[in-house]
Amino acid sequence: MRLPSITFIAFALLLDAAFAQQAGTAPTSITLEQAIALARANEPNFAAAAANKRVTALDHSIAQAALLPGISYHNQVLYTQPNGALNGGGPVGSQAAPRFIANNAVREYASQGVVTETFGVQQLTAVSRTTAADAVAAAELEIARRGLVATVTSLFYQSLAADRKVEVGRGAALEAASFTQLTQQRESAREGAHADVVKAQLLQQQRDRDLADALLEVQKSHLDLGVLLFPDPRAAYTLVPGPVVPLPDRADVDATAMKLNPELHQALASLRVSSLDVTAARAAYLPDLALNFTYGIDAVQFAVNGREGVKNLGYSAGATLDIPIWDWLSTQHRVRQTEILRDAAHTALTATQRRLIAQLDESYAEAGTSRDQLHSLDQSVQTAAESLRLTRLRYTAGESTVLEVVDAENSLTAAEIAHEDGTIRYQLALTNLQLLTGAI
């Protein structure tokens, strides 16, 4: 048995309140900016991009540290089996000679501070490359942030539209119930046929089902958005719509997009990384200079001064220049590999530039069209409401049929839903345009 419309609406409201009470907290009012801030703390892709940005920043610090001299404190004790002979050339006169000619004595102690430094094009290029890689990571983080903003904005306005469509459904259900009551009164007064009552009841039943679907859609949209915002997606909250931002001039859009678009910055930084990889590969043709300075002891006694006044504490320095001669074309092949990747990065950059131009045109046209249609949608709602009012008056006076009233009610409901869809379309198109230009 069908519930009366008023009773059904009250029942639906009770279901809505029970769903909010299930979260265990009072509803929280959330603006779009607050929703974006909450999502940044919960979205895994954004967290991964932020972690990658921090890692690349540390890589840059590591590459810079590689240019500075390295200092270590070297300690070593060596024991070598004696060969039975005496070595008269030792620092303290005759002493047992070791069996291994590479070792200086049977017992040898080393305690030294060692400073090393290597100069080469590869080390210098590594710093520049990590700088470019850090720029790539920063651009990827910005891309992830804007993707998150686009997702949250879409879910926010869809949920907001679902809330508004519930209001439209409630109004349509109340209007259908009122019209059913009117047809029943006209039938009782023998001014209308029973067929009018049946038609009005069918419309009322459909409006009740539409309202139930709208309430279900609200719950689904709130849960989808709640997954991004809260540890418990069932948390109760209400959405606060922001002001409608006017569409900027096209010249301003083009200027800001070329400066602030993250995809373009990522492509430029990737091309720089690839170019530096080519430089680093070519650096293998050049020699590397290594410097070494050692200060400490390397003697048969672990002491600053040995027997008979011998001084064990001292220093040594060395310089090594390694000149590459032949590596069976390995360096040439590595250079060719990096050149291929550099050319691919250049192609990706030009493709990104072309895609940005196309996206700007599409997004601006979409935003402009949807903005222009908002005024028409407002007029359609007003016209449909006036048409329903006049049609009901004509039906009350017996000058129109029930089908005309039903058609007028359907037209008003369709116009109101179209208005909400048009508002979402403009807000999303404007958000996409703002993301392309770096406005948000």
PDB file of C-alpha atoms in Angstrom, residues 141-369:
ATOM      1  CA  LEU A 141      53.603  17.122  -6.841  1.00  0.00           C
ATOM      2  CA  GLU A 142      51.740  20.092  -8.277  1.00  0.00           C
ATOM      3  CA  ILE A 143      50.083  17.826 -10.849  1.00  0.00           C
ATOM      4  CA  ALA A 144      49.021  15.463  -8.069  1.00  0.00           C
ATOM      5  CA  ARG A 145      47.702  18.385  -6.024  1.00  0.00           C
ATOM      6  CA  ARG A 146      45.664  19.722  -8.917  1.00  0.00           C
ATOM      7  CA  GLY A 147      44.362  16.259  -9.715  1.00  0.00           C
ATOM      8  CA  LEU A 148      43.241  15.994  -6.106  1.00  0.00           C
ATOM      9  CA  VAL A 149      41.622  19.431  -6.340  1.00  0.00           C
ATOM     10  CA  ALA A 150      39.779  18.382  -9.501  1.00  0.00           C
ATOM     11  CA  THR A 151      38.524  15.178  -7.857  1.00  0.00           C
ATOM     12  CA  VAL A 152      37.418  16.896  -4.656  1.00  0.00           C
ATOM     13  CA  THR A 153      35.768  19.733  -6.588  1.00  0.00           C
ATOM     14  CA  SER A 154      33.843  17.296  -8.770  1.00  0.00           C
ATOM     15  CA  LEU A 155      32.629  15.264  -5.788  1.00  0.00           C
ATOM     16  CA  PHE A 156      31.871  18.447  -3.831  1.00  0.00           C
ATOM     17  CA  TYR A 157      29.612  19.952  -6.491  1.00  0.00           C
ATOM     18  CA  GLN A 158      28.012  16.611  -7.325  1.00  0.00           C
ATOM     19  CA  SER A 159      27.157  16.148  -3.664  1.00  0.00           C
ATOM     20  CA  LEU A 160      25.942  19.726  -3.441  1.00  0.00           C
ATOM     21  CA  ALA A 161      23.784  19.206  -6.531  1.00  0.00           C
ATOM     22  CA  ALA A 162      22.415  15.999  -5.009  1.00  0.00           C
ATOM     23  CA  ASP A 163      21.380  17.993  -1.928  1.00  0.00           C
ATOM     24  CA  ARG A 164      19.632  20.534  -4.127  1.00  0.00           C
ATOM     25  CA  LYS A 165      17.936  17.844  -6.197  1.00  0.00           C
ATOM     26  CA  VAL A 166      16.466  16.459  -2.976  1.00  0.00           C
ATOM     27  CA  GLU A 167      14.885  19.858  -2.425  1.00  0.00           C
ATOM     28  CA  VAL A 168      13.582  19.767  -5.983  1.00  0.00           C
ATOM     29  CA  GLY A 169      12.223  16.268  -5.371  1.00  0.00           C
ATOM     30  CA  ARG A 170      10.518  17.348  -2.170  1.00  0.00           C
ATOM     31  CA  GLY A 171       8.937  20.307  -3.880  1.00  0.00           C
ATOM     32  CA  ALA A 172       7.783  18.128  -6.769  1.00  0.00           C
ATOM     33  CA  ALA A 173       6.349  15.548  -4.346  1.00  0.00           C
ATOM     34  CA  LEU A 174       4.484  18.249  -2.421  1.00  0.00           C
ATOM     35  CA  GLU A 175       3.164  19.702  -5.674  1.00  0.00           C
ATOM     36  CA  ALA A 176       2.015  16.268  -6.844  1.00  0.00           C
ATOM     37  CA  ALA A 177       0.304  15.634  -3.487  1.00  0.00           C
ATOM     38  CA  SER A 178      -1.401  19.020  -3.706  1.00  0.00           C
ATOM     39  CA  PHE A 179      -2.605  18.303  -7.212  1.00  0.00           C
ATOM     40  CA  THR A 180      -3.911  14.878  -6.150  1.00  0.00           C
ATOM     41  CA  GLN A 181      -5.898  16.581  -3.402  1.00  0.00           C
ATOM     42  CA  LEU A 182      -7.247  19.076  -5.962  1.00  0.00           C
ATOM     43  CA  THR A 183      -8.427  16.332  -8.317  1.00  0.00           C
ATOM     44  CA  GLN A 184     -10.098  14.514  -5.411  1.00  0.00           C
ATOM     45  CA  GLN A 185     -11.918  17.710  -4.422  1.00  0.00           C
ATOM     46  CA  ARG A 186     -13.085  18.265  -7.979  1.00  0.00           C
ATOM     47  CA  GLU A 187     -14.276  14.659  -8.188  1.00  0.00           C
ATOM     48  CA  SER A 188     -16.189  15.056  -4.910  1.00  0.00           C
ATOM     49  CA  ALA A 189     -17.808  18.218  -6.294  1.00  0.00           C
ATOM     50  CA  ARG A 190     -18.645  16.322  -9.519  1.00  0.00           C
ATOM     51  CA  GLU A 191     -16.498  18.753 -11.475  1.00  0.00           C
ATOM     52  CA  GLY A 192     -13.831  16.260 -12.537  1.00  0.00           C
ATOM     53  CA  ALA A 193     -13.577  12.664 -13.635  1.00  0.00           C
ATOM     54  CA  HIS A 194     -12.109   9.864 -11.566  1.00  0.00           C
ATOM     55  CA  ALA A 195      -9.548   9.393 -14.345  1.00  0.00           C
ATOM     56  CA  ASP A 196      -8.034  12.729 -13.306  1.00  0.00           C
ATOM     57  CA  VAL A 197      -7.547  11.417  -9.763  1.00  0.00           C
ATOM     58  CA  VAL A 198      -5.895   8.248 -11.064  1.00  0.00           C
ATOM     59  CA  LYS A 199      -3.534  10.249 -13.289  1.00  0.00           C
ATOM     60  CA  ALA A 200      -2.613  12.565 -10.408  1.00  0.00           C
ATOM     61  CA  GLN A 201      -2.004   9.582  -8.125  1.00  0.00           C
ATOM     62  CA  LEU A 202       0.286   7.964 -10.702  1.00  0.00           C
ATOM     63  CA  LEU A 203       2.287  11.182 -10.907  1.00  0.00           C
ATOM     64  CA  GLN A 204       2.431  11.395  -7.124  1.00  0.00           C
ATOM     65  CA  GLN A 205       3.703   7.826  -6.871  1.00  0.00           C
ATOM     66  CA  GLN A 206       6.428   8.606  -9.406  1.00  0.00           C
ATOM     67  CA  ARG A 207       7.437  11.723  -7.500  1.00  0.00           C
ATOM     68  CA  ASP A 208       7.677   9.669  -4.291  1.00  0.00           C
ATOM     69  CA  ARG A 209      10.019   7.239  -6.021  1.00  0.00           C
ATOM     70  CA  ASP A 210      12.069  10.103  -7.458  1.00  0.00           C
ATOM     71  CA  LEU A 211      12.444  11.580  -3.976  1.00  0.00           C
ATOM     72  CA  ALA A 212      13.605   8.226  -2.597  1.00  0.00           C
ATOM     73  CA  ASP A 213      16.184   7.956  -5.390  1.00  0.00           C
ATOM     74  CA  ALA A 214      17.355  11.504  -4.698  1.00  0.00           C
ATOM     75  CA  LEU A 215      17.822  10.740  -0.997  1.00  0.00           C
ATOM     76  CA  LEU A 216      19.773   7.608  -1.897  1.00  0.00           C
ATOM     77  CA  GLU A 217      21.966   9.609  -4.281  1.00  0.00           C
ATOM     78  CA  VAL A 218      22.696  12.108  -1.510  1.00  0.00           C
ATOM     79  CA  GLN A 219      23.905   9.350   0.785  1.00  0.00           C
ATOM     80  CA  LYS A 220      26.082   7.827  -1.954  1.00  0.00           C
ATOM     81  CA  SER A 221      27.621  11.159  -2.930  1.00  0.00           C
ATOM     82  CA  HIS A 222      28.304  12.074   0.704  1.00  0.00           C
ATOM     83  CA  LEU A 223      30.000   8.723   1.266  1.00  0.00           C
ATOM     84  CA  ASP A 224      32.131   9.114  -1.867  1.00  0.00           C
ATOM     85  CA  LEU A 225      33.317  12.525  -0.713  1.00  0.00           C
ATOM     86  CA  GLY A 226      33.652  11.367   2.898  1.00  0.00           C
ATOM     87  CA  VAL A 227      36.177   8.704   1.832  1.00  0.00           C
ATOM     88  CA  LEU A 228      38.556  11.506   0.844  1.00  0.00           C
ATOM     89  CA  LEU A 229      37.850  13.794   3.779  1.00  0.00           C
ATOM     90  CA  PHE A 230      37.463  11.762   6.965  1.00  0.00           C
ATOM     91  CA  PRO A 231      38.887   8.646   8.629  1.00  0.00           C
ATOM     92  CA  ASP A 232      35.277   7.465   8.881  1.00  0.00           C
ATOM     93  CA  PRO A 233      33.398   8.149   5.610  1.00  0.00           C
ATOM     94  CA  ARG A 234      30.110   8.011   7.502  1.00  0.00           C
ATOM     95  CA  ALA A 235      30.927  11.243   9.339  1.00  0.00           C
ATOM     96  CA  ALA A 236      28.071  13.718   9.184  1.00  0.00           C
ATOM     97  CA  TYR A 237      28.728  16.985   7.333  1.00  0.00           C
ATOM     98  CA  THR A 238      26.989  19.636   5.293  1.00  0.00           C
ATOM     99  CA  LEU A 239      28.385  21.469   2.296  1.00  0.00           C
ATOM    100  CA  VAL A 240      28.599  25.247   2.053  1.00  0.00           C
ATOM    101  CA  PRO A 241      28.546  26.503  -1.557  1.00  0.00           C
ATOM    102  CA  GLY A 242      30.972  29.239  -2.484  1.00  0.00           C
ATOM    103  CA  PRO A 243      30.394  32.266  -4.696  1.00  0.00           C
ATOM    104  CA  VAL A 244      30.163  31.839  -8.450  1.00  0.00           C
ATOM    105  CA  VAL A 245      33.454  33.128  -9.879  1.00  0.00           C
ATOM    106  CA  PRO A 246      33.188  35.118 -13.129  1.00  0.00           C
ATOM    107  CA  LEU A 247      34.923  33.818 -16.221  1.00  0.00           C
ATOM    108  CA  PRO A 248      38.320  35.571 -16.756  1.00  0.00           C
ATOM    109  CA  ASP A 249      39.389  37.146 -20.032  1.00  0.00           C
ATOM    110  CA  ARG A 250      40.943  34.843 -22.605  1.00  0.00           C
ATOM    111  CA  ALA A 251      44.154  36.890 -22.826  1.00  0.00           C
ATOM    112  CA  ASP A 252      44.711  36.517 -19.079  1.00  0.00           C
ATOM    113  CA  VAL A 253      44.034  32.789 -19.323  1.00  0.00           C
ATOM    114  CA  ASP A 254      46.648  32.279 -22.045  1.00  0.00           C
ATOM    115  CA  ALA A 255      49.289  34.330 -20.214  1.00  0.00           C
ATOM    116  CA  THR A 256      48.930  32.572 -16.859  1.00  0.00           C
ATOM    117  CA  ALA A 257      48.693  29.087 -18.402  1.00  0.00           C
ATOM    118  CA  MET A 258      52.089  29.371 -20.070  1.00  0.00           C
ATOM    119  CA  LYS A 259      53.672  30.466 -16.781  1.00  0.00           C
ATOM    120  CA  LEU A 260      51.966  28.271 -14.201  1.00  0.00           C
ATOM    121  CA  ASN A 261      50.867  25.067 -15.947  1.00  0.00           C
ATOM    122  CA  PRO A 262      52.514  22.147 -14.044  1.00  0.00           C
ATOM    123  CA  GLU A 263      52.452  19.712 -16.985  1.00  0.00           C
ATOM    124  CA  LEU A 264      54.495  22.186 -19.028  1.00  0.00           C
ATOM    125  CA  HIS A 265      56.940  22.689 -16.134  1.00  0.00           C
ATOM    126  CA  GLN A 266      57.302  18.926 -15.754  1.00  0.00           C
ATOM    127  CA  ALA A 267      58.048  18.463 -19.470  1.00  0.00           C
ATOM    128  CA  LEU A 268      60.642  21.268 -19.409  1.00  0.00           C
ATOM    129  CA  ALA A 269      62.332  19.841 -16.304  1.00  0.00           C
ATOM    130  CA  SER A 270      62.312  16.329 -17.784  1.00  0.00           C
ATOM    131  CA  LEU A 271      64.003  17.642 -20.919  1.00  0.00           C
ATOM    132  CA  ARG A 272      66.670  19.296 -18.779  1.00  0.00           C
ATOM    133  CA  VAL A 273      67.252  16.040 -16.878  1.00  0.00           C
ATOM    134  CA  SER A 274      67.694  14.185 -20.166  1.00  0.00           C
ATOM    135  CA  SER A 275      70.115  16.818 -21.481  1.00  0.00           C
ATOM    136  CA  LEU A 276      72.200  16.586 -18.311  1.00  0.00           C
ATOM    137  CA  ASP A 277      72.240  12.801 -18.646  1.00  0.00           C
ATOM    138  CA  VAL A 278      73.832  13.281 -22.065  1.00  0.00           C
ATOM    139  CA  THR A 279      76.449  15.591 -20.539  1.00  0.00           C
ATOM    140  CA  ALA A 280      77.181  13.097 -17.752  1.00  0.00           C
ATOM    141  CA  ALA A 281      77.581  10.262 -20.266  1.00  0.00           C
ATOM    142  CA  ARG A 282      79.962  12.316 -22.389  1.00  0.00           C
ATOM    143  CA  ALA A 283      81.996  13.149 -19.266  1.00  0.00           C
ATOM    144  CA  ALA A 284      83.222   9.554 -19.262  1.00  0.00           C
ATOM    145  CA  TYR A 285      85.555  10.578 -22.103  1.00  0.00           C
ATOM    146  CA  LEU A 286      87.302  13.049 -19.767  1.00  0.00           C
ATOM    147  CA  PRO A 287      89.828  12.260 -17.004  1.00  0.00           C
ATOM    148  CA  ASP A 288      89.061  12.432 -13.284  1.00  0.00           C
ATOM    149  CA  LEU A 289      91.509  13.977 -10.793  1.00  0.00           C
ATOM    150  CA  ALA A 290      91.584  12.418  -7.331  1.00  0.00           C
ATOM    151  CA  LEU A 291      93.443  14.005  -4.410  1.00  0.00           C
ATOM    152  CA  ASN A 292      94.358  12.232  -1.182  1.00  0.00           C
ATOM    153  CA  PHE A 293      95.875  13.531   2.044  1.00  0.00           C
ATOM    154  CA  THR A 294      96.668  11.257   4.992  1.00  0.00           C
ATOM    155  CA  TYR A 295      97.875  12.270   8.459  1.00  0.00           C
ATOM    156  CA  GLY A 296      98.593   9.868  11.309  1.00  0.00           C
ATOM    157  CA  ILE A 297     100.765   6.832  12.043  1.00  0.00           C
ATOM    158  CA  ASP A 298     101.594   3.688  10.078  1.00  0.00           C
ATOM    159  CA  ALA A 299     104.314   1.979  12.076  1.00  0.00           C
ATOM    160  CA  VAL A 300     105.310  -1.148  13.923  1.00  0.00           C
ATOM    161  CA  GLN A 301     104.291   0.469  17.241  1.00  0.00           C
ATOM    162  CA  PHE A 302     100.947   2.031  18.070  1.00  0.00           C
ATOM    163  CA  ALA A 303     102.563   5.242  19.372  1.00  0.00           C
ATOM    164  CA  VAL A 304     103.384   8.753  18.256  1.00  0.00           C
ATOM    165  CA  ASN A 305     107.105   8.148  18.854  1.00  0.00           C
ATOM    166  CA  GLY A 306     108.779   4.773  18.337  1.00  0.00           C
ATOM    167  CA  ARG A 307     111.864   3.278  19.870  1.00  0.00           C
ATOM    168  CA  GLU A 308     115.187   5.120  19.623  1.00  0.00           C
ATOM    169  CA  GLY A 309     113.416   8.431  18.976  1.00  0.00           C
ATOM    170  CA  VAL A 310     111.839   7.448  15.693  1.00  0.00           C
ATOM    171  CA  LYS A 311     108.823   9.673  14.896  1.00  0.00           C
ATOM    172  CA  ASN A 312     105.825   7.683  13.737  1.00  0.00           C
ATOM    173  CA  LEU A 313     103.409  10.632  13.313  1.00  0.00           C
ATOM    174  CA  GLY A 314     103.465  12.124   9.823  1.00  0.00           C
ATOM    175  CA  TYR A 315     101.532  12.723   6.628  1.00  0.00           C
ATOM    176  CA  SER A 316     101.405  11.725   2.980  1.00  0.00           C
ATOM    177  CA  ALA A 317      99.683  13.218  -0.054  1.00  0.00           C
ATOM    178  CA  GLY A 318      98.867  11.846  -3.457  1.00  0.00           C
ATOM    179  CA  ALA A 319      97.240  12.900  -6.709  1.00  0.00           C
ATOM    180  CA  THR A 320      95.799  10.528  -9.296  1.00  0.00           C
ATOM    181  CA  LEU A 321      94.750  11.379 -12.829  1.00  0.00           C
ATOM    182  CA  ASP A 322      92.886   8.577 -14.599  1.00  0.00           C
ATOM    183  CA  ILE A 323      92.694   9.108 -18.369  1.00  0.00           C
ATOM    184  CA  PRO A 324      90.209   6.853 -20.188  1.00  0.00           C
ATOM    185  CA  ILE A 325      91.671   5.226 -23.291  1.00  0.00           C
ATOM    186  CA  TRP A 326      89.464   2.382 -24.485  1.00  0.00           C
ATOM    187  CA  ASP A 327      86.289   0.751 -23.099  1.00  0.00           C
ATOM    188  CA  TRP A 328      85.049  -1.171 -26.131  1.00  0.00           C
ATOM    189  CA  LEU A 329      82.597   1.604 -27.150  1.00  0.00           C
ATOM    190  CA  SER A 330      80.640   1.343 -23.889  1.00  0.00           C
ATOM    191  CA  THR A 331      80.810   5.093 -23.314  1.00  0.00           C
ATOM    192  CA  GLN A 332      79.745   5.810 -26.884  1.00  0.00           C
ATOM    193  CA  HIS A 333      76.745   3.540 -26.516  1.00  0.00           C
ATOM    194  CA  ARG A 334      75.757   5.126 -23.203  1.00  0.00           C
ATOM    195  CA  VAL A 335      75.946   8.555 -24.836  1.00  0.00           C
ATOM    196  CA  ARG A 336      73.725   7.325 -27.628  1.00  0.00           C
ATOM    197  CA  GLN A 337      71.229   5.940 -25.124  1.00  0.00           C
ATOM    198  CA  THR A 338      70.947   9.274 -23.331  1.00  0.00           C
ATOM    199  CA  GLU A 339      70.602  11.134 -26.646  1.00  0.00           C
ATOM    200  CA  ILE A 340      67.680   8.904 -27.614  1.00  0.00           C
ATOM    201  CA  LEU A 341      65.973   9.595 -24.292  1.00  0.00           C
ATOM    202  CA  ARG A 342      66.654  13.316 -24.672  1.00  0.00           C
ATOM    203  CA  ASP A 343      64.994  13.361 -28.101  1.00  0.00           C
ATOM    204  CA  ALA A 344      61.992  11.525 -26.647  1.00  0.00           C
ATOM    205  CA  ALA A 345      61.753  14.112 -23.846  1.00  0.00           C
ATOM    206  CA  HIS A 346      61.817  16.905 -26.435  1.00  0.00           C
ATOM    207  CA  THR A 347      58.959  15.231 -28.320  1.00  0.00           C
ATOM    208  CA  ALA A 348      57.018  14.938 -25.050  1.00  0.00           C
ATOM    209  CA  LEU A 349      57.554  18.657 -24.418  1.00  0.00           C
ATOM    210  CA  THR A 350      56.187  19.702 -27.799  1.00  0.00           C
ATOM    211  CA  ALA A 351      53.234  17.334 -27.344  1.00  0.00           C
ATOM    212  CA  THR A 352      52.530  18.869 -23.932  1.00  0.00           C
ATOM    213  CA  GLN A 353      52.573  22.346 -25.447  1.00  0.00           C
ATOM    214  CA  ARG A 354      50.121  21.326 -28.183  1.00  0.00           C
ATOM    215  CA  ARG A 355      47.869  19.560 -25.696  1.00  0.00           C
ATOM    216  CA  LEU A 356      47.870  22.607 -23.413  1.00  0.00           C
ATOM    217  CA  ILE A 357      46.734  24.845 -26.263  1.00  0.00           C
ATOM    218  CA  ALA A 358      43.918  22.439 -27.124  1.00  0.00           C
ATOM    219  CA  GLN A 359      42.861  22.025 -23.484  1.00  0.00           C
ATOM    220  CA  LEU A 360      42.756  25.781 -23.010  1.00  0.00           C
ATOM    221  CA  ASP A 361      40.493  26.213 -26.020  1.00  0.00           C
ATOM    222  CA  GLU A 362      38.216  23.358 -24.965  1.00  0.00           C
ATOM    223  CA  SER A 363      37.995  24.395 -21.312  1.00  0.00           C
ATOM    224  CA  TYR A 364      37.407  28.057 -22.083  1.00  0.00           C
ATOM    225  CA  ALA A 365      34.719  27.227 -24.648  1.00  0.00           C
ATOM    226  CA  GLU A 366      33.051  24.839 -22.192  1.00  0.00           C
ATOM    227  CA  ALA A 367      33.116  27.414 -19.392  1.00  0.00           C
ATOM    228  CA  GLY A 368      31.815  30.167 -21.689  1.00  0.00           C
ATOM    229  CA  THR A 369      28.968  28.053 -23.042  1.00  0.00           C
TER     230      THR A 369
END
